[in-house]
Coordinates of C-alpha atoms in Angstrom, one line a residue:
Chain A
M1 CA 0.0 0.0 0.0
K2 CA 1.2 3.5 -0.7
R3 CA 1.9 6.2 1.9
T4 CA 2.0 9.9 1.7
A5 CA 5.0 11.9 2.8
L6 CA 3.2 12.7 6.0
Y7 CA 2.6 9.1 7.0
D8 CA 5.0 9.0 10.0
Q9 CA 3.6 12.2 11.3
H10 CA 0.0 10.8 11.2
V11 CA 1.1 7.8 13.1
A12 CA 3.0 9.9 15.6
S13 CA -0.1 12.0 16.1
G14 CA -2.1 9.0 17.1
A15 CA -4.1 8.6 13.8
R16 CA -6.0 5.5 13.1
M17 CA -4.8 4.5 9.6
V18 CA -7.0 2.8 7.0
E19 CA -6.8 1.9 3.4
F20 CA -8.2 4.5 1.0
A21 CA -7.7 4.4 -2.7
G22 CA -4.6 2.3 -2.3
Y23 CA -3.1 4.6 0.4
E24 CA -2.7 4.2 4.1
M25 CA -4.6 7.3 5.2
P26 CA -5.6 8.8 8.6
V27 CA -9.4 8.2 9.1
Q28 CA -9.3 9.9 12.5
Y29 CA -7.0 11.2 15.2
P30 CA -7.4 11.0 18.9
L31 CA -10.1 13.7 18.9
G32 CA -12.5 11.4 17.0
V33 CA -14.7 12.1 14.0
M34 CA -17.3 14.2 15.8
K35 CA -15.0 16.5 17.6
E36 CA -12.7 16.9 14.5
H37 CA -15.8 17.8 12.4
L38 CA -16.9 20.5 14.9
W39 CA -13.4 21.8 15.3
V40 CA -13.3 22.5 11.5
R41 CA -16.6 24.3 11.7
E42 CA -15.4 26.5 14.7
Q43 CA -11.6 26.7 14.3
A44 CA -9.3 25.4 11.6
G45 CA -8.4 21.8 10.5
L46 CA -5.4 20.5 8.6
F47 CA -6.1 17.7 6.2
D48 CA -3.5 15.5 4.3
V49 CA -5.0 15.0 0.9
S50 CA -1.7 14.1 -0.8
H51 CA -3.3 10.9 -2.2
M52 CA -5.1 13.0 -4.7
G53 CA -3.7 13.4 -8.1
Q54 CA -1.9 16.6 -9.1
V55 CA -1.1 17.2 -12.8
I56 CA 0.2 20.1 -14.9
L57 CA -1.0 20.4 -18.5
R58 CA 1.0 22.5 -20.9
G59 CA 0.6 23.4 -24.6
D60 CA -0.3 26.2 -26.9
N61 CA -3.6 24.6 -27.4
V62 CA -4.2 23.2 -23.9
K63 CA -7.4 25.1 -23.1
V64 CA -9.1 24.3 -26.4
A65 CA -8.1 20.7 -26.0
L66 CA -9.5 20.6 -22.5
E67 CA -12.8 21.9 -23.7
S68 CA -13.1 18.9 -25.9
I69 CA -13.1 16.6 -22.8
L70 CA -14.7 18.9 -20.2
P71 CA -18.3 20.2 -20.3
V72 CA -17.2 23.5 -18.6
D73 CA -15.9 26.9 -19.7
V74 CA -12.1 26.5 -19.8
L75 CA -11.3 29.3 -22.2
G76 CA -13.2 31.9 -20.2
L77 CA -11.6 31.1 -16.9
A78 CA -9.5 34.0 -15.7
E79 CA -5.8 33.5 -15.1
G80 CA -5.0 32.7 -11.4
T81 CA -8.4 31.2 -10.8
Q82 CA -9.8 27.6 -10.7
R83 CA -13.0 25.9 -11.5
Y84 CA -14.8 22.7 -10.8
G85 CA -15.3 20.2 -13.6
M86 CA -15.8 16.5 -14.5
F87 CA -14.8 14.0 -17.1
T88 CA -17.7 12.6 -19.0
T89 CA -18.3 9.4 -21.0
A90 CA -20.0 9.2 -24.4
D91 CA -23.1 8.0 -22.5
G92 CA -23.1 11.2 -20.4
G93 CA -21.8 9.5 -17.2
I94 CA -19.0 10.9 -15.0
T95 CA -15.6 9.2 -14.8
D96 CA -14.2 11.7 -12.2
D97 CA -14.8 15.1 -10.9
L98 CA -11.9 17.6 -10.5
M99 CA -10.6 21.1 -10.0
F100 CA -8.5 22.9 -12.7
A101 CA -6.7 26.2 -12.5
N102 CA -5.6 28.6 -15.2
W103 CA -1.9 29.2 -14.6
G104 CA -1.4 31.2 -17.8
A105 CA -1.9 31.1 -21.5
D106 CA -0.5 27.6 -22.0
E107 CA -0.6 26.1 -18.6
V108 CA -3.4 24.4 -16.5
F109 CA -3.0 22.8 -13.1
M110 CA -5.5 20.0 -12.2
V111 CA -6.3 18.1 -9.1
V112 CA -8.2 14.8 -9.5
N113 CA -9.5 12.1 -7.1
A114 CA -7.1 9.5 -5.7
G115 CA -9.2 6.5 -6.7
C116 CA -9.4 7.7 -10.3
K117 CA -6.0 9.3 -10.9
E118 CA -4.2 6.6 -12.9
Q119 CA -7.2 6.4 -15.2
D120 CA -7.4 10.2 -15.4
F121 CA -3.7 10.6 -16.2
A122 CA -4.0 8.0 -19.0
Y123 CA -7.1 9.7 -20.3
L124 CA -5.4 13.1 -20.3
K125 CA -2.4 11.8 -22.1
A126 CA -4.5 10.1 -24.7
S127 CA -6.9 13.1 -25.2
L128 CA -4.5 16.1 -25.1
V129 CA -2.2 14.8 -27.9
D130 CA -0.3 18.0 -28.5
C131 CA 0.1 18.8 -24.8
D132 CA 2.6 17.9 -22.2
V133 CA 0.9 16.0 -19.3
E134 CA 3.2 16.2 -16.3
V135 CA 2.1 14.2 -13.3
V136 CA 3.3 15.8 -10.1
E137 CA 4.8 13.1 -8.0
D138 CA 7.1 15.1 -5.7
R139 CA 4.5 17.3 -4.0
S140 CA 2.1 16.8 -1.1
L141 CA -1.3 18.4 -0.9
L142 CA -2.6 19.8 2.4
A143 CA -5.9 21.5 3.1
I144 CA -6.4 24.1 5.8
Q145 CA -10.1 24.6 6.4
G146 CA -12.3 26.5 8.8
P147 CA -13.3 30.0 10.0
K148 CA -9.8 30.5 11.5
A149 CA -8.0 29.1 8.4
R150 CA -7.5 32.5 6.8
D151 CA -6.1 34.1 9.9
V152 CA -3.7 31.2 10.6
F153 CA -2.4 30.9 7.0
A154 CA -2.0 34.6 6.6
R155 CA 0.4 34.6 9.5
M156 CA 2.6 32.2 7.5
V157 CA 1.9 33.7 4.0
P158 CA 0.7 37.3 4.4
E159 CA -0.2 37.6 0.7
A160 CA -2.8 34.9 1.1
A161 CA -4.9 37.0 3.4
T162 CA -6.7 38.7 0.5
M163 CA -7.3 35.6 -1.7
T164 CA -10.9 35.0 -2.7
F165 CA -12.7 31.8 -3.3
M166 CA -11.3 29.8 -6.2
Q167 CA -8.2 31.9 -6.7
S168 CA -5.1 29.9 -7.5
V169 CA -1.7 31.5 -6.9
K170 CA 2.0 30.6 -6.2
F171 CA 3.6 32.0 -3.1
E172 CA 6.9 31.6 -1.3
W173 CA 7.1 30.3 2.2
Q174 CA 10.6 30.0 3.8
G175 CA 12.1 29.9 0.3
I176 CA 9.8 27.1 -0.8
E177 CA 7.3 27.5 -3.7
L178 CA 3.7 26.8 -2.5
W179 CA 0.9 26.3 -5.0
V180 CA -2.1 27.8 -3.1
S181 CA -5.7 27.7 -4.0
C182 CA -8.5 29.3 -2.0
S183 CA -10.8 26.4 -1.9
G184 CA -11.5 23.1 -0.2
Y185 CA -14.1 20.5 0.2
T186 CA -15.7 21.3 3.6
G187 CA -17.9 24.3 2.8
E188 CA -15.6 26.4 4.9
D189 CA -13.2 29.2 3.9
G190 CA -9.7 27.9 3.6
Y191 CA -6.8 26.9 1.3
E192 CA -5.4 23.9 -0.5
V193 CA -1.7 24.0 -0.5
S194 CA 0.7 22.0 -2.7
V195 CA 4.1 21.7 -1.1
P196 CA 7.2 19.8 -2.1
N197 CA 7.4 16.4 -0.3
D198 CA 10.7 17.3 1.2
H199 CA 9.1 20.2 3.1
A200 CA 5.7 18.7 3.7
E201 CA 6.5 17.8 7.3
A202 CA 8.0 21.2 8.1
F203 CA 5.0 22.9 6.5
A204 CA 2.5 20.8 8.4
N205 CA 4.3 21.4 11.7
A206 CA 4.3 25.2 11.1
V207 CA 0.5 25.1 10.5
L208 CA -0.1 22.8 13.5
A209 CA 1.9 25.1 15.7
F210 CA -1.1 27.4 15.8
D211 CA -3.5 26.6 18.7
E212 CA -6.4 27.0 16.3
V213 CA -5.3 24.0 14.2
E214 CA -5.8 20.3 14.6
W215 CA -5.2 17.4 12.3
I216 CA -8.5 16.2 10.7
G217 CA -9.0 12.7 9.2
L218 CA -10.9 11.3 6.3
G219 CA -13.9 10.5 8.6
A220 CA -14.6 14.1 9.4
R221 CA -13.7 15.1 5.8
D222 CA -16.6 12.9 4.6
S223 CA -19.2 14.3 7.1
L224 CA -18.0 17.9 6.3
R225 CA -18.4 17.5 2.6
L226 CA -21.8 15.9 3.0
E227 CA -23.0 18.8 5.1
A228 CA -21.6 21.1 2.4
G229 CA -23.7 19.2 -0.2
L230 CA -20.6 18.2 -2.2
C231 CA -20.5 15.0 -4.2
L232 CA -18.1 12.1 -3.4
Y233 CA -17.0 10.3 -6.6
G234 CA -17.9 6.6 -6.6
H235 CA -20.8 7.3 -4.3
D236 CA -22.9 10.4 -5.4
I237 CA -21.6 10.5 -8.9
D238 CA -20.2 7.8 -11.2
T239 CA -20.4 6.5 -14.8
H240 CA -24.2 5.9 -14.2
T241 CA -25.0 9.5 -13.3
T242 CA -24.9 12.4 -15.7
P243 CA -24.0 15.9 -14.4
I244 CA -27.6 17.0 -14.7
E245 CA -28.9 14.0 -12.8
A246 CA -26.3 14.8 -10.2
S247 CA -27.8 18.4 -10.0
L248 CA -24.4 19.8 -11.1
N249 CA -26.1 22.0 -13.8
W250 CA -24.3 25.0 -12.3
A251 CA -21.0 23.5 -13.2
I252 CA -21.8 23.7 -17.0
Q253 CA -21.6 27.3 -17.9
K254 CA -24.0 28.9 -20.4
V255 CA -21.3 29.1 -23.1
R256 CA -21.2 25.3 -23.3
R257 CA -24.9 24.8 -23.2
L258 CA -27.1 24.4 -26.3
D259 CA -27.5 28.2 -27.0
G260 CA -23.9 29.0 -26.1
D261 CA -21.1 30.1 -28.3
R262 CA -19.1 27.0 -27.7
A263 CA -22.0 24.6 -27.1
G264 CA -21.2 20.9 -26.8
G265 CA -18.1 19.3 -28.2
F266 CA -17.4 17.1 -25.2
P267 CA -18.2 13.4 -24.6
G268 CA -21.9 12.8 -24.0
A269 CA -22.8 16.4 -24.9
E270 CA -25.9 15.5 -26.8
L271 CA -27.5 13.7 -23.9
I272 CA -26.2 15.9 -21.1
L273 CA -27.3 19.2 -22.8
S274 CA -30.7 17.8 -23.7
Q275 CA -31.3 17.1 -20.0
F276 CA -31.4 20.9 -19.4
T277 CA -34.8 20.9 -21.1
D278 CA -35.9 17.3 -21.0
K279 CA -35.7 16.5 -17.3
P280 CA -33.8 13.2 -16.5
A281 CA -35.7 10.4 -14.8
K282 CA -33.7 10.8 -11.6
K283 CA -32.1 13.6 -9.7
R284 CA -29.7 14.0 -6.8
V285 CA -31.4 15.8 -3.9
G286 CA -30.9 16.2 -0.1
F287 CA -33.1 15.2 2.8
L288 CA -33.2 15.9 6.5
V289 CA -34.1 12.7 8.3
D290 CA -36.7 12.5 11.0
G291 CA -35.4 11.3 14.4
R292 CA -31.8 10.4 15.2
A293 CA -31.1 7.1 13.4
P294 CA -28.6 7.6 10.7
V295 CA -29.7 6.6 7.2
R296 CA -26.7 5.3 5.2
E297 CA -25.6 4.7 1.6
G298 CA -27.6 2.1 -0.2
V299 CA -30.8 2.5 1.7
D300 CA -34.0 2.5 -0.4
I301 CA -36.2 5.6 -0.5
V302 CA -39.9 4.6 -0.7
D303 CA -43.2 6.4 -1.0
A304 CA -46.2 5.9 1.3
S305 CA -47.2 2.8 -0.5
G306 CA -43.8 1.3 -0.1
D307 CA -42.8 1.5 -3.7
V308 CA -39.1 2.2 -4.2
Q309 CA -38.5 5.7 -5.6
G310 CA -34.8 6.2 -5.1
K311 CA -31.6 5.3 -3.2
V312 CA -29.4 7.0 -0.7
T313 CA -25.8 7.6 -2.1
S314 CA -24.3 9.3 1.0
G315 CA -25.8 9.5 4.4
G316 CA -24.8 10.0 8.0
F317 CA -25.2 12.0 11.1
S318 CA -24.6 15.7 10.7
P319 CA -22.6 16.9 13.7
T320 CA -23.4 20.6 13.0
L321 CA -27.2 20.0 12.7
S322 CA -27.3 17.2 15.3
K323 CA -29.5 15.1 13.0
P324 CA -29.1 12.7 10.2
I325 CA -28.9 14.0 6.6
V326 CA -28.7 12.1 3.3
M327 CA -28.0 12.7 -0.4
A328 CA -30.0 10.5 -2.7
Y329 CA -31.1 9.9 -6.2
V330 CA -34.9 10.0 -6.5
A331 CA -37.3 9.6 -9.4
T332 CA -38.0 13.1 -10.8
A333 CA -41.7 12.4 -11.3
C334 CA -42.0 11.5 -7.7
L335 CA -40.2 14.6 -6.6
D336 CA -42.4 16.8 -8.9
S337 CA -45.5 15.2 -7.4
G338 CA -44.5 16.3 -3.9
A339 CA -45.2 12.8 -2.6
A340 CA -44.1 12.1 1.0
L341 CA -40.9 10.0 1.0
F342 CA -39.4 7.7 3.6
A343 CA -36.1 5.9 4.1
S344 CA -36.6 2.2 4.5
V345 CA -34.4 1.1 7.4
R346 CA -34.6 -2.3 9.1
G347 CA -38.2 -2.6 8.1
K348 CA -39.2 0.8 9.4
Q349 CA -40.1 3.8 7.3
I350 CA -38.4 6.9 8.5
P351 CA -39.9 10.2 7.2
L352 CA -37.6 12.4 5.0
N353 CA -37.9 16.1 4.4
L354 CA -36.6 17.4 1.1
T355 CA -34.2 20.3 1.7
A356 CA -32.0 22.5 -0.4
M357 CA -28.3 21.8 -0.3
P358 CA -25.8 22.7 1.2
F359 CA -27.3 21.4 4.5
V360 CA -25.0 23.8 6.3
P361 CA -24.4 27.2 4.8
S362 CA -21.1 27.5 3.0
R363 CA -18.7 30.2 4.2
Y364 CA -16.5 30.7 1.1
Y365 CA -14.8 34.1 1.1
R366 CA -15.7 36.0 -2.0
G367 CA -14.2 39.3 -1.1
Chain B
M1 CA -6.4 1.1 27.9
S2 CA -10.1 0.1 28.2
T3 CA -11.7 0.1 31.6
I4 CA -13.0 -3.4 32.7
P5 CA -14.8 -3.1 36.1
E6 CA -14.2 -6.2 38.4
N7 CA -17.9 -6.3 39.6
L8 CA -19.3 -7.0 36.1
K9 CA -19.7 -10.0 33.9
Y10 CA -19.0 -9.9 30.2
A11 CA -20.1 -11.5 26.9
N12 CA -17.7 -12.2 24.1
S13 CA -19.7 -9.8 22.0
H14 CA -18.6 -6.9 24.3
E15 CA -21.7 -6.4 26.4
W16 CA -21.4 -6.0 30.2
V17 CA -23.8 -7.5 32.7
L18 CA -24.5 -6.3 36.2
D19 CA -26.2 -8.9 38.4
N20 CA -28.7 -6.9 40.4
G21 CA -29.1 -9.9 42.8
D22 CA -32.9 -10.0 42.4
G23 CA -33.2 -12.2 39.3
T24 CA -32.6 -9.2 37.1
V25 CA -29.5 -7.9 35.3
T26 CA -28.5 -4.5 33.8
V27 CA -26.8 -4.6 30.4
G28 CA -24.7 -2.2 28.5
I29 CA -21.7 -2.2 26.1
T30 CA -18.1 -2.1 27.3
D31 CA -15.6 0.7 27.2
H32 CA -13.6 -1.4 24.6
A33 CA -16.8 -1.6 22.5
Q34 CA -17.5 2.1 22.5
E35 CA -13.8 2.8 21.7
L36 CA -14.2 0.6 18.6
L37 CA -17.5 2.2 17.6
G38 CA -16.4 5.8 17.8
D39 CA -18.9 8.6 18.4
V40 CA -22.3 7.1 19.1
V41 CA -25.2 9.1 17.6
Y42 CA -28.2 6.8 18.0
V43 CA -29.2 3.8 20.1
E44 CA -32.2 1.6 19.1
L45 CA -33.6 0.5 22.4
P46 CA -35.4 -2.8 22.8
E47 CA -39.1 -2.8 23.6
I48 CA -40.2 -3.3 27.2
G49 CA -41.7 -6.8 27.5
A50 CA -39.6 -8.1 24.6
E51 CA -38.3 -11.7 25.1
V52 CA -34.6 -11.7 24.4
V53 CA -32.5 -14.7 23.5
S54 CA -28.8 -15.0 24.5
T55 CA -26.4 -14.2 21.6
E56 CA -29.2 -12.8 19.4
Q57 CA -29.5 -9.1 18.5
F58 CA -31.7 -7.1 20.9
S59 CA -30.5 -3.5 20.4
L60 CA -28.5 -1.5 17.9
V61 CA -26.0 1.3 18.3
E62 CA -25.1 3.7 15.4
S63 CA -21.9 5.6 15.5
V64 CA -20.8 8.2 13.0
K65 CA -19.0 5.4 11.2
A66 CA -21.4 2.4 11.2
A67 CA -24.3 0.5 12.7
S68 CA -23.5 -2.2 15.2
D69 CA -25.7 -4.9 16.5
I70 CA -25.9 -5.4 20.3
Y71 CA -26.5 -9.0 21.4
A72 CA -28.4 -10.1 24.4
P73 CA -25.9 -11.6 26.9
V74 CA -28.7 -13.7 28.7
N75 CA -32.2 -15.1 28.0
G76 CA -35.0 -13.2 29.6
E77 CA -37.5 -10.4 29.3
V78 CA -36.8 -6.7 29.0
I79 CA -38.3 -4.9 32.0
E80 CA -36.8 -1.4 31.6
V81 CA -34.9 0.6 29.0
N82 CA -32.6 3.6 29.4
E83 CA -34.7 6.4 27.8
A84 CA -31.9 8.9 28.4
L85 CA -30.1 7.3 25.5
N86 CA -32.8 8.6 23.1
D87 CA -31.6 12.2 23.6
T88 CA -28.0 11.6 24.8
P89 CA -26.7 8.6 22.9
E90 CA -23.2 10.0 23.5
L91 CA -23.5 8.7 27.1
I92 CA -22.3 5.4 25.5
N93 CA -18.9 7.0 24.9
D94 CA -18.8 9.2 28.0
A95 CA -20.0 6.7 30.6
P96 CA -20.3 3.2 29.2
Y97 CA -20.7 1.6 32.7
E98 CA -22.6 4.3 34.5
G99 CA -25.2 6.4 32.7
A100 CA -25.2 4.4 29.5
W101 CA -26.9 1.1 30.5
I102 CA -29.1 0.0 27.7
A103 CA -31.7 -2.3 29.3
K104 CA -32.7 -4.3 32.4
I105 CA -33.5 -7.9 31.8
K106 CA -35.4 -10.3 34.0
L107 CA -33.5 -13.6 33.8
S108 CA -35.3 -16.7 32.7
D109 CA -32.5 -18.8 34.1
A110 CA -30.0 -17.4 36.6
A111 CA -27.6 -20.1 35.4
D112 CA -27.0 -17.9 32.3
L113 CA -24.7 -15.8 34.4
D114 CA -22.3 -18.7 34.7
N115 CA -21.8 -18.7 30.9
L116 CA -20.4 -15.1 31.0
L117 CA -16.8 -14.0 31.4
D118 CA -15.4 -12.3 34.4
A119 CA -13.2 -9.2 34.1
E120 CA -10.0 -11.3 33.8
G121 CA -11.6 -13.5 31.1
Y122 CA -12.9 -10.5 29.1
S123 CA -9.6 -8.7 29.4
A124 CA -7.9 -11.7 27.9
I125 CA -10.1 -11.8 24.8
I126 CA -9.7 -8.1 23.9
E127 CA -5.9 -8.0 24.3

């Protein structure tokens, strides 16, 4: 199994290590999932996400080429900013979701999911034929997230204090080049920082030296992203869900939609774009769950007569709301009818209340 | 290290049993069990009057991570449940042997207690 450059530090910090996407990763530290989660909502958490894939794409034509495999506006993205996107199949499914940053006229930096990265790298190399696809192997990726993240990180890198959500900039810290984006996957303000492996431990220690910061494991990362209404690849999105079914319509900018100047031209475009007007049969939605019993991935969603109308793709107890929440795919016709829905758990029907996502308001800093 | 009080008996499946000396027992889950489970967010209590069968599921604890079946350590009838766990399931983590008892069971056969482990025996199986 693979290890990140910070493995020894996690073990020394008392982390419980588990296998995740081929890596031994910290699922929790001695604080435990619940307290780690609440710490991020109140203070600042440090996450090792070095298992994720980092790749730099270079070429005169790189942005045009990327638009041929991404359903999003690449050409219109301002330099020094990043955007969310996804790779799609000819059938409109999703093979991974990702972030990419405009690093200049001929350079794009991309971060992809750990579990998909080898496939993604191969796909990029095969698709961007005239571009250089440089997989970044010598850097770690750390996320600093929470209401105190900005204050803490600005004490290390003062220039980062004024960054707004989705900016992506290179800074120096103690003579080391950091690749910093103002983003994350918790719904909180904060940063994702790519740091050379040789300096990852020193960097992590410098962040942890602030009383406001604690290590946070993958367990709390999952409950935080669920509260933020964010999809987890392989659970809430996969090759059997289109971006529209996944309620990711916002991620496909107008310029790539049917009436746009650069409409279509990516895998699955015909189906995906048609779903803006012809509603798909199922849709990703969020529910608050009655009572306290968590409703988990795989649970059936039924109507009052017991007919299955959908399935939970992510579910758990929300530490912030102190109640269970779920993301699920539900038949669009059933949602439109306003029918009462229930989670079928151990023979009981637990009432569900449809709710807008995010479940917990996001606190991204937009200036 | 987990706490394992000397005055209790234990099942292999990590429940503790307090002999109340009047033909009834109080049952909960051990410190070791709550450590493995992590933060508990929900306890499904058995019904009062339910007949429980030793080694069969009679309650369920949900942590942030997963659901875990709780097995009856003896045969008998549920005569009382700990309603406090409905609102404060985290008692299972905070006070597994004190506030977080799950149910009181009227023994159908007092000899069931002889099948349980003592503190030393339980300590040996969780090492």
